[in-house]
CSV table of C-alpha atoms in Angstrom, one decimal:
chain,number,residue,atom,x,y,z
I,1,SER,CA,51.9,99.6,128.8
I,2,SER,CA,53.5,96.2,128.7
I,3,GLN,CA,56.8,98.0,128.0
I,4,ALA,CA,56.4,99.9,131.3
I,5,SER,CA,55.9,96.5,133.1
I,6,THR,CA,59.1,95.1,131.4
I,7,TYR,CA,61.1,98.2,132.4
I,8,MET,CA,59.9,97.9,136.0
I,9,THR,CA,60.9,94.2,136.2
I,10,LYS,CA,64.2,94.5,134.4
I,11,HIS,CA,65.5,97.8,135.6
I,12,GLU,CA,63.7,98.5,138.9
I,13,ARG,CA,63.7,94.8,139.9
I,14,ILE,CA,60.0,94.8,140.9
I,15,PRO,CA,58.6,91.3,141.1
I,16,PHE,CA,56.3,90.7,138.1
I,17,GLU,CA,53.5,89.3,140.3
I,18,LYS,CA,53.3,92.7,142.1
I,19,ILE,CA,52.5,94.6,138.9
I,20,ILE,CA,48.9,95.1,137.9
I,21,HIS,CA,48.4,96.5,134.4
I,22,ILE,CA,45.4,98.9,134.2
I,23,ASN,CA,44.9,100.9,131.0
I,24,LEU,CA,44.4,104.7,131.1
I,25,GLY,CA,40.6,105.4,131.1
I,26,TYR,CA,39.0,108.2,129.1
I,27,ASP,CA,35.4,109.5,129.2
I,28,PHE,CA,35.1,109.8,125.4
I,29,SER,CA,31.8,111.5,125.7
I,30,LEU,CA,33.7,114.6,126.8
I,31,PHE,CA,35.5,114.9,123.5
I,32,ARG,CA,34.0,117.3,121.1
I,33,LEU,CA,33.6,115.2,118.0
I,34,ALA,CA,34.4,116.5,114.5
I,35,GLU,CA,31.8,118.5,112.7
I,36,PRO,CA,31.7,117.1,109.1
I,37,SER,CA,31.2,120.6,107.6
I,38,SER,CA,34.3,121.9,109.4
I,39,ALA,CA,36.4,118.9,108.4
I,40,ASP,CA,35.3,119.4,104.8
I,41,ALA,CA,36.3,123.1,105.0
I,42,ILE,CA,39.7,122.1,106.2
I,43,ARG,CA,40.1,119.6,103.4
I,44,LYS,CA,39.2,122.2,100.9
I,45,LYS,CA,41.7,124.6,102.3
I,46,TYR,CA,44.5,122.1,101.7
I,47,PRO,CA,43.5,120.5,98.4
I,48,CYS,CA,45.6,117.4,97.5
I,49,GLY,CA,45.4,113.7,96.8
I,50,ILE,CA,47.0,112.7,100.2
I,51,LEU,CA,46.7,114.9,103.3
I,52,LEU,CA,49.0,113.9,106.1
I,53,LEU,CA,48.9,115.1,109.7
I,54,THR,CA,51.6,115.1,112.4
I,55,VAL,CA,50.4,116.2,115.9
I,56,CYS,CA,53.1,116.6,118.5
I,57,ARG,CA,55.3,118.9,120.5
I,58,PHE,CA,58.2,119.8,118.3
I,59,THR,CA,61.1,118.1,120.2
I,60,GLU,CA,64.0,115.8,119.4
I,61,TYR,CA,62.3,112.5,120.5
I,62,LYS,CA,59.0,113.3,118.6
I,63,ARG,CA,61.1,113.5,115.4
I,64,PRO,CA,58.9,115.8,113.4
I,65,GLU,CA,61.6,116.3,110.8
I,66,LEU,CA,60.9,112.7,109.7
I,67,SER,CA,57.4,113.7,108.7
I,68,ILE,CA,59.0,116.3,106.3
I,69,GLU,CA,61.1,113.5,104.8
I,70,VAL,CA,58.0,111.3,104.4
I,71,LEU,CA,56.3,114.1,102.5
I,72,ARG,CA,59.3,114.8,100.4
I,73,GLU,CA,59.7,111.1,99.4
I,74,LEU,CA,56.0,111.0,98.4
I,75,LEU,CA,56.4,114.0,96.2
I,76,ALA,CA,59.5,112.4,94.6
I,77,ARG,CA,57.3,109.5,93.7
I,78,GLY,CA,54.8,111.8,92.0
I,79,GLU,CA,52.2,111.7,94.7
I,80,ASP,CA,50.0,114.8,95.2
I,81,ALA,CA,50.6,115.1,99.0
I,82,LYS,CA,50.5,117.8,101.7
I,83,LEU,CA,51.4,117.8,105.4
I,84,ILE,CA,49.9,119.7,108.3
I,85,PHE,CA,51.9,120.0,111.6
I,86,LEU,CA,49.8,120.7,114.7
I,87,GLY,CA,51.7,121.7,117.7
I,88,ARG,CA,54.5,124.0,119.0
I,89,GLY,CA,57.9,123.4,120.5
I,90,PRO,CA,61.6,124.3,120.5
I,91,MET,CA,62.2,122.8,117.0
I,92,GLU,CA,59.6,125.0,115.3
I,93,ALA,CA,62.0,127.5,113.9
I,94,GLU,CA,64.2,124.7,112.6
I,95,LEU,CA,61.2,123.1,110.9
I,96,ARG,CA,60.1,126.3,109.3
I,97,ASN,CA,63.6,127.0,108.1
I,98,ARG,CA,63.8,123.6,106.6
I,99,ILE,CA,60.4,123.9,104.9
I,100,ALA,CA,61.6,127.2,103.4
I,101,SER,CA,65.0,126.0,102.3
I,102,GLU,CA,63.4,123.0,100.5
I,103,LYS,CA,60.8,125.3,99.0
I,104,LEU,CA,57.9,123.3,100.5
I,105,GLU,CA,55.8,126.2,101.7
I,106,ASP,CA,53.0,125.2,99.4
I,107,ARG,CA,53.1,121.6,100.7
I,108,ILE,CA,53.7,121.8,104.4
I,109,PHE,CA,51.8,124.0,106.9
I,110,ILE,CA,52.1,124.7,110.6
I,111,PRO,CA,48.9,126.2,112.0
I,112,GLY,CA,50.3,125.7,115.5
I,113,HIS,CA,47.9,124.9,118.3
I,114,VAL,CA,44.2,124.5,117.3
I,115,ASP,CA,41.1,123.9,119.3
I,116,ASN,CA,39.5,121.6,116.7
I,117,ILE,CA,42.1,118.9,116.4
I,118,LEU,CA,39.6,116.1,115.7
I,119,GLU,CA,38.3,118.1,112.7
I,120,TYR,CA,41.8,118.4,111.3
I,121,MET,CA,42.2,114.6,111.8
I,122,ALA,CA,38.9,113.9,110.1
I,123,ALA,CA,40.0,116.0,107.2
I,124,GLY,CA,43.3,114.1,106.7
I,125,ASP,CA,44.1,110.7,105.3
I,126,TYR,CA,46.7,109.5,107.7
I,127,LEU,CA,48.2,110.5,111.1
I,128,ILE,CA,51.9,109.9,110.8
I,129,HIS,CA,53.6,109.7,114.2
I,130,PRO,CA,57.4,109.2,114.1
I,131,SER,CA,57.8,109.7,117.9
I,132,VAL,CA,60.0,107.4,119.9
I,133,LEU,CA,59.1,108.8,123.3
I,134,GLU,CA,55.6,107.8,124.5
I,135,SER,CA,53.8,106.3,127.4
I,136,SER,CA,50.1,105.9,126.2
I,137,CYS,CA,49.7,108.4,123.4
I,138,VAL,CA,46.6,110.6,123.5
I,139,VAL,CA,47.0,111.7,119.9
I,140,VAL,CA,46.6,108.2,118.4
I,141,LYS,CA,43.5,107.7,120.5
I,142,GLU,CA,42.1,111.0,119.1
I,143,ALA,CA,42.8,109.7,115.6
I,144,GLY,CA,40.9,106.6,116.5
I,145,LEU,CA,37.9,108.5,117.6
I,146,VAL,CA,37.5,109.8,114.1
I,147,SER,CA,38.5,106.5,112.5
I,148,LYS,CA,41.7,107.7,111.0
I,149,PRO,CA,44.5,105.4,110.0
I,150,VAL,CA,47.7,105.9,112.0
I,151,ILE,CA,51.4,105.1,111.2
I,152,VAL,CA,53.4,104.6,114.5
I,153,CYS,CA,56.6,103.1,115.6
I,154,LYS,CA,57.0,99.5,116.8
I,155,GLY,CA,58.2,99.0,120.4
I,156,ILE,CA,57.1,102.5,121.5
I,157,GLY,CA,54.7,103.2,124.4
I,158,ASP,CA,51.7,100.9,124.3
I,159,PHE,CA,51.3,100.8,120.5
I,160,ASP,CA,52.3,97.1,120.4
I,161,ASP,CA,49.5,96.3,122.9
I,162,TYR,CA,46.6,97.4,120.7
I,163,ILE,CA,47.7,98.3,117.2
I,164,VAL,CA,47.7,95.3,114.9
I,165,ASP,CA,49.7,96.1,111.8
I,166,ASP,CA,47.6,96.4,108.6
I,167,THR,CA,44.5,95.6,110.6
I,168,ASN,CA,43.7,98.7,112.8
I,169,GLY,CA,46.8,100.7,112.0
I,170,PHE,CA,50.3,100.5,110.7
I,171,ARG,CA,53.4,99.8,112.9
I,172,VAL,CA,56.8,100.4,111.3
I,173,ASP,CA,60.4,100.1,112.4
I,174,PRO,CA,61.5,103.3,114.2
I,175,GLU,CA,64.9,103.0,112.5
I,176,ALA,CA,63.3,102.9,109.1
I,177,PHE,CA,60.3,105.1,109.7
I,178,VAL,CA,60.5,107.2,106.5
I,179,LYS,CA,61.0,104.3,104.0
I,180,GLN,CA,58.3,102.1,105.6
I,181,ALA,CA,55.8,104.9,106.1
I,182,VAL,CA,56.2,106.0,102.5
I,183,ASP,CA,55.7,102.4,101.4
I,184,VAL,CA,52.6,102.0,103.5
I,185,ILE,CA,51.1,105.2,102.1
I,186,ALA,CA,52.0,104.5,98.5
I,187,ARG,CA,50.5,101.0,98.9
I,188,THR,CA,47.2,102.0,100.6
I,189,ALA,CA,46.4,105.5,99.6
I,190,GLY,CA,44.3,104.5,96.6
I,191,ASP,CA,42.4,101.9,98.6
I,192,LYS,CA,39.8,104.0,100.4
I,193,PRO,CA,37.7,101.0,101.6
I,194,LYS,CA,40.7,99.4,103.2
I,195,LEU,CA,41.6,102.7,105.0
I,196,GLU,CA,38.1,103.1,106.2
I,197,THR,CA,38.1,99.5,107.5
I,198,ILE,CA,41.4,100.1,109.3
I,199,GLY,CA,40.1,103.4,110.8
I,200,GLU,CA,36.9,101.8,112.0
I,201,ALA,CA,38.8,98.9,113.6
I,202,LEU,CA,41.0,101.4,115.4
I,203,ASN,CA,37.9,103.3,116.6
I,204,LYS,CA,36.4,100.1,118.0
I,205,GLU,CA,39.6,99.1,119.7
I,206,ILE,CA,40.2,102.5,121.3
I,207,LYS,CA,36.7,102.7,122.7
I,208,GLN,CA,36.8,99.1,124.0
I,209,ARG,CA,40.2,99.2,125.6
I,210,PHE,CA,40.4,102.8,126.9
I,211,SER,CA,36.8,103.8,127.7
I,212,ILE,CA,36.4,104.6,131.4
I,213,ASP,CA,33.3,102.5,131.5
I,214,ASN,CA,35.5,99.4,130.8
I,215,VAL,CA,38.6,100.6,132.8
I,216,PHE,CA,36.9,101.6,136.0
I,217,PRO,CA,35.7,98.1,137.0
I,218,VAL,CA,39.3,97.0,136.9
I,219,TYR,CA,40.1,99.7,139.6
I,220,GLN,CA,37.1,98.5,141.6
I,221,THR,CA,38.5,94.9,141.5
I,222,LEU,CA,41.9,96.2,142.7
I,223,ILE,CA,40.3,98.1,145.6
I,224,GLU,CA,38.3,95.0,146.6
I,225,ARG,CA,41.4,92.9,146.6
I,226,SER,CA,43.2,95.4,148.7
I,227,LYS,CA,40.4,95.3,151.3
I,228,LEU,CA,40.6,91.5,151.5
I,229,LYS,CA,44.4,91.7,152.3
I,230,ARG,CA,43.9,94.0,155.2
């Protein structure tokens, strides 16, 4: 990411001209795409007006507790919302205790690890990602594969490189994640055409920027340059 380049120049004192930025490359044909019938079954299992997903390891810097706060604020506004956590981690017991203490067991669910993550994403309305520790986030790319709108933090990982706010996703202030994420959802949840357009734009950007077909030639160019310098 450009943030990694900045860190290398500022903190590791590597000359900028020696840094060559090459995106991660994915063979997206290897991803098992969502089966519409399975996605529909998941949606029916969690009936609601707004279905949110958070996919992460339950750790301090992923900040999964903020997803609970987003859900709680939406409920306070009268929205018919539910939240699914996919993942495991050291904060799981804390999250489950908080869900129970706030009596949100009928609104927040933790299936754990699943082998059909794209179907869960296809079933949801938004991927909300409060994490402040990323390099190049795979989860957001997976959401892009199923054209799902994402809400991520500004200035984290490579999100600023390819997510254009309100165009192919939503970027919010990490210090005001809950308020701004709630505002985004409340403003856009009723506009299905807009969300579809944003999801489709993310799908196009992900495939263009990170497909191995487009990334591999950059490696080839780097190899050819290295040969010329020998």
